[in-house]
Amino acid sequence: MLTVAELRAAVGRLPRVDLAVLPTPVHQCPNLSRELGIRLAIKRDDLTGLAFGGNKTRKFEFVFGDALRKGADVIVAGFGSQSNFARQAAAACARLGLKCYLVNRYDDRARKVGIQGNYLLDFILGAQVWLVPPEQLAEARQKLAGELRAMGHRPYILNETEAVLGAVAYAGCVAELVEQLPQAPDYLVLASGGGTQAGVLLGVKALGLPTRVVGFRPSPVPDAAVREQIVAIANEAASLMGLDLRVGPDDVENSGDYVGEAYGAVTSACLDAIELLARTEGILLDPVYSGKAFSGLMDYVRQGIIPAGSRVVFIHTGGQPAIFAYAQEFINHGGYRMRVVEDISRGILSAAQAAGE
Ligand SMILES: *Cc1c(COP(=O)(O)O)cnc(C)c1O
């Protein structure tokens, strides 16, 4: 078992650049706590500070630390068109004076909404961004890196492999969090099917906290595969940090029950959860990751899987720019419409009443 200082020192062994505004705040949620019958707080990793923040910023401190150490001058990455990863990578590149080349997926969302949300921010942040057929993404990344090399650049390719550095970062987040709380929480809940949960789990284990880590994944991946992946990432991160500690499959609690039809396909429960947190605490979730995880948390409480009275910290992993790429889904779900009052002489509420609203 490690002290917080020892855990921080283990995290500090890796090369790192300064990108995130830390520590991120912990917000108590008295109104929603009352409504749900738990003691809820939110660790605001949506406020990591890099172009709308999110969990990638913490991880990029280590990823870009590695890239700079290897002498990279350009970054190549490719994910979904609404990728929070790509947007935070573009912002990190701007901060560090690197060129950012993105080959993202020409996916349904891009077809539906075009340049909006994260995709819009990629442009504003100065990234070069192309969309390619989804099945050719990996090859496109390699081709682009080859072309950049031929031009004399030293590209650093970001793909899924840096999940291990994300785990290192999130072990560090646990160290940060326990110093902010009077008492370890009963539950840490988050959106993750990979590195972030692996890191949180590792941090909890390293410190010997009596805390259960519950993850909700964003994709319909089989349970065994997710478990295996999280275990592998956590243990690789433990080795990198020089920790004599192993995570096993039984340590992993991750549910795919709240994904809906597919990655990025909104669910009604997710949109309800987003509205509820927004209207009780003024905090926004995203429709792809954190909103679905929060709908899972609410259902776990409803079912008693998370018992009444539990101290729960939800780690908010960010992603809110995607809200704007899902405007139509929110509008349809909530029945939002423009209410224009051309003649205000009778007042606003009276005019609405007269119009039968
Ligand atoms: C990327 C992302 C996650 C998942 O992170 P992992 O490290 O892959 O688990 C969760 N929430 C948001 C908002 C994200 O952008």
Coordinates of C-alpha atoms and ligand atoms in Angstrom, one line a residue:
M1 CA 0.0 0.0 0.0
L2 CA 1.3 3.4 -1.0
T3 CA 0.8 6.9 0.6
V4 CA -0.5 9.6 -1.6
A5 CA 3.0 11.1 -1.8
E6 CA 4.4 7.8 -3.0
L7 CA 1.7 7.4 -5.6
R8 CA 2.4 10.9 -6.8
A9 CA 6.1 10.1 -7.0
A10 CA 5.4 6.9 -9.0
V11 CA 3.4 9.0 -11.5
G12 CA 6.1 11.6 -11.5
R13 CA 8.6 9.1 -12.9
L14 CA 7.3 9.6 -16.5
P15 CA 8.2 12.5 -18.8
R16 CA 5.4 15.1 -18.7
V17 CA 4.5 18.5 -20.1
D18 CA 2.2 21.0 -18.4
L19 CA -1.2 21.1 -20.1
A20 CA -3.9 20.7 -17.5
V21 CA -5.2 23.1 -14.9
L22 CA -4.9 21.0 -11.8
P23 CA -6.3 20.1 -9.4
T24 CA -9.7 20.1 -11.0
P25 CA -12.5 21.0 -8.6
V26 CA -14.8 18.7 -6.8
H27 CA -18.4 20.0 -6.8
Q28 CA -20.9 18.8 -4.2
C29 CA -24.3 18.2 -5.6
P30 CA -26.8 18.8 -2.8
N31 CA -29.9 19.1 -5.0
L32 CA -29.4 16.0 -7.0
S33 CA -28.2 14.1 -3.9
R34 CA -31.5 14.8 -2.3
E35 CA -33.4 13.6 -5.4
L36 CA -31.4 10.4 -5.8
G37 CA -30.9 9.6 -2.1
I38 CA -27.1 9.3 -2.3
R39 CA -24.3 11.7 -1.4
L40 CA -23.1 12.8 -4.8
A41 CA -20.1 14.9 -5.7
I42 CA -18.6 15.4 -9.2
K43 CA -14.8 15.5 -9.9
R44 CA -14.8 18.1 -12.7
D45 CA -12.3 16.7 -15.2
D46 CA -14.4 18.5 -17.8
L47 CA -12.6 21.5 -16.5
T48 CA -9.0 20.4 -17.2
G49 CA -8.7 23.7 -19.1
L50 CA -7.6 22.8 -22.6
A51 CA -10.2 23.9 -25.2
F52 CA -13.3 22.8 -23.2
G53 CA -11.2 20.2 -21.3
G54 CA -11.9 16.6 -20.7
N55 CA -10.0 13.5 -19.7
K56 CA -7.6 13.4 -22.6
T57 CA -5.9 16.6 -21.3
R58 CA -4.6 14.8 -18.3
K59 CA -3.3 11.9 -20.4
F60 CA -1.8 14.2 -23.0
E61 CA 0.6 15.6 -20.4
F62 CA 2.3 12.2 -20.6
V63 CA 1.7 11.5 -24.3
F64 CA 3.1 14.8 -25.4
G65 CA 5.9 14.5 -22.9
D66 CA 6.8 11.3 -24.7
A67 CA 6.3 12.9 -28.2
L68 CA 8.6 15.9 -27.3
R69 CA 11.2 13.6 -25.8
K70 CA 11.2 11.7 -29.1
G71 CA 11.7 14.9 -31.1
A72 CA 8.4 15.0 -32.8
D73 CA 7.4 18.1 -34.7
V74 CA 4.0 17.0 -36.0
I75 CA 1.2 14.9 -34.5
V76 CA -0.9 12.6 -36.5
A77 CA -4.2 11.3 -35.1
G78 CA -7.5 9.9 -36.3
F79 CA -10.7 9.1 -34.6
G80 CA -14.4 9.8 -35.0
S81 CA -15.5 13.0 -36.6
Q82 CA -16.7 14.2 -33.1
S83 CA -13.6 13.0 -31.3
N84 CA -12.9 14.7 -28.0
F85 CA -9.4 13.2 -28.3
A86 CA -8.8 14.9 -31.6
R87 CA -10.0 18.3 -30.4
Q88 CA -7.8 18.1 -27.2
A89 CA -4.9 17.0 -29.3
A90 CA -5.3 19.9 -31.6
A91 CA -5.4 22.2 -28.6
A92 CA -2.3 20.6 -27.1
C93 CA -0.5 21.0 -30.4
A94 CA -1.4 24.7 -30.5
R95 CA 0.0 25.1 -26.9
L96 CA 3.2 23.3 -27.7
G97 CA 3.9 24.7 -31.1
L98 CA 3.4 21.4 -33.0
K99 CA 1.4 20.9 -36.2
C100 CA -1.7 18.7 -35.8
Y101 CA -2.8 16.5 -38.7
L102 CA -6.1 14.7 -38.2
V103 CA -7.6 12.0 -40.4
N104 CA -10.9 11.4 -38.8
R105 CA -13.8 9.0 -39.8
Y106 CA -16.3 10.1 -42.3
D107 CA -19.0 8.7 -40.1
D108 CA -22.8 9.1 -39.8
R109 CA -22.4 12.1 -37.5
A110 CA -20.2 14.0 -40.0
R111 CA -22.8 13.2 -42.8
K112 CA -25.6 14.4 -40.5
V113 CA -24.3 17.6 -39.1
G114 CA -21.1 18.6 -41.0
I115 CA -18.7 21.0 -39.4
Q116 CA -20.1 21.3 -35.8
G117 CA -19.1 20.5 -32.3
N118 CA -15.6 19.0 -31.9
Y119 CA -15.1 18.9 -35.6
L120 CA -15.7 22.7 -35.7
L121 CA -13.2 23.2 -32.9
D122 CA -10.5 21.2 -34.7
F123 CA -10.6 23.9 -37.4
I124 CA -10.6 26.8 -35.0
L125 CA -7.6 25.3 -33.2
G126 CA -5.7 25.2 -36.5
A127 CA -5.5 21.5 -37.1
Q128 CA -5.4 20.1 -40.6
V129 CA -8.3 17.8 -40.7
W130 CA -9.6 15.3 -43.3
L131 CA -12.3 12.7 -43.1
V132 CA -11.7 9.2 -44.5
P133 CA -13.9 6.1 -44.9
P134 CA -14.0 4.5 -41.4
E135 CA -12.5 1.2 -42.5
Q136 CA -9.5 2.9 -43.9
L137 CA -8.6 5.0 -40.9
A138 CA -5.6 3.0 -39.7
E139 CA -4.1 2.9 -43.1
A140 CA -4.8 6.6 -43.7
R141 CA -2.9 7.5 -40.5
Q142 CA 0.1 5.5 -41.6
K143 CA 0.0 6.9 -45.2
L144 CA -0.2 10.5 -43.8
A145 CA 2.7 9.9 -41.5
G146 CA 4.7 8.5 -44.4
E147 CA 4.0 11.6 -46.5
L148 CA 5.0 13.9 -43.6
R149 CA 8.2 11.9 -43.1
A150 CA 9.0 12.3 -46.8
M151 CA 8.7 16.0 -46.3
G152 CA 11.3 15.9 -43.6
H153 CA 9.0 15.9 -40.6
R154 CA 9.2 13.8 -37.5
P155 CA 5.5 12.7 -37.0
Y156 CA 4.3 11.1 -33.8
I157 CA 1.2 9.0 -34.4
L158 CA -1.5 8.9 -31.7
N159 CA -3.7 5.9 -31.7
E160 CA -5.2 3.7 -29.0
T161 CA -1.9 2.6 -27.6
E162 CA -1.4 5.6 -25.4
A163 CA -4.2 4.3 -23.2
V164 CA -1.5 3.2 -20.8
L165 CA -0.3 6.8 -20.3
G166 CA -4.0 7.7 -19.7
A167 CA -4.0 5.1 -16.9
V168 CA -0.9 6.7 -15.4
A169 CA -2.6 10.1 -15.5
Y170 CA -5.7 8.7 -13.8
A171 CA -3.8 7.0 -11.1
G172 CA -2.5 10.5 -10.4
C173 CA -6.1 11.8 -10.5
V174 CA -7.0 9.5 -7.7
A175 CA -4.1 10.8 -5.6
E176 CA -5.3 14.3 -6.3
L177 CA -8.9 13.4 -5.5
V178 CA -8.3 11.8 -2.1
E179 CA -6.5 15.0 -1.0
Q180 CA -9.7 16.9 -1.8
L181 CA -12.1 14.7 0.1
P182 CA -12.5 14.3 3.9
Q183 CA -13.1 10.6 3.4
A184 CA -12.7 8.1 0.6
P185 CA -15.9 7.6 -1.4
D186 CA -17.8 4.4 -1.5
Y187 CA -18.0 4.6 -5.2
L188 CA -16.1 6.2 -8.0
V189 CA -18.2 6.2 -11.2
L190 CA -17.1 7.2 -14.6
A191 CA -17.5 6.8 -18.4
S192 CA -14.8 4.5 -19.6
G193 CA -14.0 1.3 -21.4
G194 CA -10.3 1.6 -21.2
G195 CA -7.4 3.6 -19.9
T196 CA -9.2 6.0 -17.6
Q197 CA -10.9 3.3 -15.6
A198 CA -7.7 1.3 -15.6
G199 CA -5.9 4.2 -14.0
V200 CA -8.6 5.0 -11.4
L201 CA -8.6 1.3 -10.5
L202 CA -4.8 1.3 -10.1
G203 CA -4.9 4.4 -8.0
V204 CA -7.6 3.0 -5.7
K205 CA -5.7 -0.3 -5.3
A206 CA -2.3 1.4 -4.8
L207 CA -3.8 3.5 -2.0
G208 CA -5.8 0.7 -0.5
L209 CA -9.0 2.6 -0.6
P210 CA -12.3 0.9 0.3
T211 CA -13.8 2.3 -2.9
R212 CA -15.6 0.5 -5.7
V213 CA -14.8 1.7 -9.2
V214 CA -17.8 1.5 -11.6
G215 CA -17.3 2.2 -15.2
F216 CA -19.8 2.6 -18.0
R217 CA -18.5 2.0 -21.5
P218 CA -19.6 4.0 -24.5
S219 CA -19.4 1.1 -27.0
P220 CA -21.2 -2.2 -27.4
V221 CA -18.0 -4.3 -26.7
P222 CA -18.4 -7.7 -24.9
D223 CA -17.8 -7.7 -21.2
A224 CA -14.9 -10.1 -21.2
A225 CA -13.0 -8.1 -23.8
V226 CA -13.4 -4.8 -21.8
R227 CA -12.3 -6.6 -18.6
E228 CA -9.3 -8.0 -20.3
Q229 CA -8.3 -4.7 -21.8
I230 CA -8.7 -2.8 -18.6
V231 CA -6.6 -5.3 -16.7
A232 CA -3.9 -5.3 -19.3
I233 CA -3.7 -1.5 -19.4
A234 CA -3.7 -1.2 -15.6
N235 CA -0.9 -3.7 -15.2
E236 CA 1.2 -2.2 -17.9
A237 CA 0.8 1.2 -16.3
A238 CA 1.7 -0.3 -12.9
S239 CA 5.0 -1.6 -14.5
L240 CA 5.7 1.8 -16.1
M241 CA 5.2 3.4 -12.7
G242 CA 7.4 0.8 -11.0
L243 CA 4.6 -0.4 -8.8
D244 CA 4.6 -3.9 -7.4
L245 CA 0.9 -4.3 -7.8
R246 CA -1.4 -6.3 -10.0
V247 CA -5.0 -5.7 -11.1
G248 CA -7.1 -8.8 -11.8
P249 CA -10.3 -9.3 -13.8
D250 CA -12.3 -9.5 -10.6
D251 CA -11.4 -5.9 -9.8
V252 CA -13.1 -4.6 -12.9
E253 CA -16.7 -3.5 -12.8
N254 CA -17.7 -2.1 -16.2
S255 CA -21.2 -2.1 -17.7
G256 CA -22.3 -1.9 -21.3
D257 CA -26.0 -1.8 -20.5
Y258 CA -26.4 1.9 -21.1
V259 CA -24.8 2.2 -24.6
G260 CA -28.0 1.8 -26.6
E261 CA -27.7 0.8 -30.2
A262 CA -24.2 1.8 -30.9
Y263 CA -21.3 4.1 -30.0
G264 CA -22.6 7.6 -30.4
A265 CA -26.2 6.7 -30.8
V266 CA -28.1 8.7 -28.2
T267 CA -30.5 7.0 -25.8
S268 CA -33.5 8.6 -24.2
A269 CA -32.2 7.8 -20.7
C270 CA -29.0 9.6 -21.5
L271 CA -30.8 12.8 -22.7
D272 CA -33.0 12.6 -19.5
A273 CA -29.8 12.3 -17.3
I274 CA -28.2 15.2 -19.1
E275 CA -31.3 17.4 -18.5
L276 CA -31.6 16.3 -14.9
L277 CA -28.0 17.2 -13.9
A278 CA -28.2 20.4 -15.9
R279 CA -31.4 21.4 -14.1
T280 CA -30.5 20.4 -10.6
E281 CA -26.8 21.4 -10.5
G282 CA -26.1 23.5 -13.6
I283 CA -23.5 21.0 -14.9
L284 CA -23.5 19.7 -18.4
L285 CA -22.7 16.2 -19.5
D286 CA -22.1 14.9 -23.1
P287 CA -24.4 12.6 -25.1
V288 CA -21.7 10.1 -26.1
Y289 CA -19.8 9.2 -22.9
S290 CA -20.6 11.0 -19.6
G291 CA -24.4 11.3 -20.2
K292 CA -24.7 7.6 -20.8
A293 CA -22.5 6.8 -17.8
F294 CA -24.6 9.1 -15.7
S295 CA -27.8 7.4 -16.9
G296 CA -26.1 4.2 -15.7
L297 CA -25.3 5.7 -12.3
M298 CA -28.9 6.8 -11.9
D299 CA -30.2 3.4 -12.8
Y300 CA -27.8 1.7 -10.4
V301 CA -29.1 3.9 -7.6
R302 CA -32.7 3.2 -8.6
Q303 CA -32.1 -0.6 -8.6
G304 CA -30.2 -0.4 -5.3
I305 CA -27.0 -1.7 -6.9
I306 CA -25.5 1.5 -5.4
P307 CA -27.3 1.6 -2.0
A308 CA -29.1 4.7 -0.7
G309 CA -26.8 6.9 1.3
S310 CA -23.7 5.9 -0.5
R311 CA -20.9 8.5 -1.0
V312 CA -20.5 8.6 -4.8
V313 CA -18.0 10.6 -6.8
F314 CA -18.7 10.8 -10.5
I315 CA -15.6 11.6 -12.5
H316 CA -16.8 13.9 -15.3
T317 CA -14.6 13.1 -18.3
G318 CA -15.8 16.0 -20.4
G319 CA -17.0 15.9 -24.0
Q320 CA -19.6 18.7 -24.0
P321 CA -18.7 20.1 -27.4
A322 CA -20.6 17.1 -28.9
I323 CA -23.8 18.5 -27.5
F324 CA -23.8 20.9 -30.4
A325 CA -23.4 18.1 -32.9
Y326 CA -26.5 16.5 -31.3
A327 CA -28.7 19.6 -31.2
Q328 CA -31.4 18.0 -33.2
E329 CA -31.6 15.0 -30.9
F330 CA -31.9 17.3 -27.9
I331 CA -34.5 19.4 -29.6
N332 CA -36.6 16.4 -30.6
H333 CA -36.3 14.7 -27.2
G334 CA -37.1 17.8 -25.1
G335 CA -39.6 19.3 -27.5
Y336 CA -37.6 22.5 -27.6
R337 CA -38.9 25.2 -30.0
M338 CA -38.4 28.8 -30.6
R339 CA -40.9 30.9 -28.8
V340 CA -41.1 34.2 -30.5
V341 CA -43.3 37.0 -29.1
E342 CA -43.7 39.6 -31.8
D343 CA -46.1 41.8 -29.8
I344 CA -45.0 42.2 -26.1
S345 CA -47.7 44.7 -25.2
R346 CA -49.7 42.1 -23.2
G347 CA -46.6 40.8 -21.5
I348 CA -44.7 37.6 -22.2
L349 CA -46.5 35.0 -20.0
S350 CA -49.9 36.4 -20.9
A351 CA -49.0 36.2 -24.6
A352 CA -47.9 32.6 -24.1
Q353 CA -51.1 31.8 -22.2
A354 CA -53.2 33.4 -25.0
A355 CA -51.4 31.2 -27.5
G356 CA -52.4 28.2 -25.5
E357 CA -49.0 27.3 -24.1
Ligands
LIG1 C1 -12.3 9.5 -24.4 C2 -13.4 9.7 -23.4 C3 -13.7 8.8 -22.4 C4 -13.1 7.4 -22.3 O1 -11.7 7.5 -22.0 P1 -10.9 6.1 -21.9 O2 -9.6 6.6 -21.4 O3 -10.8 5.6 -23.3 O4 -11.6 5.3 -21.0 C5 -14.7 9.1 -21.6 N1 -15.4 10.2 -21.6 C6 -15.1 11.2 -22.6 C7 -15.9 12.4 -22.6 C8 -14.1 10.9 -23.5 O5 -13.8 11.9 -24.4

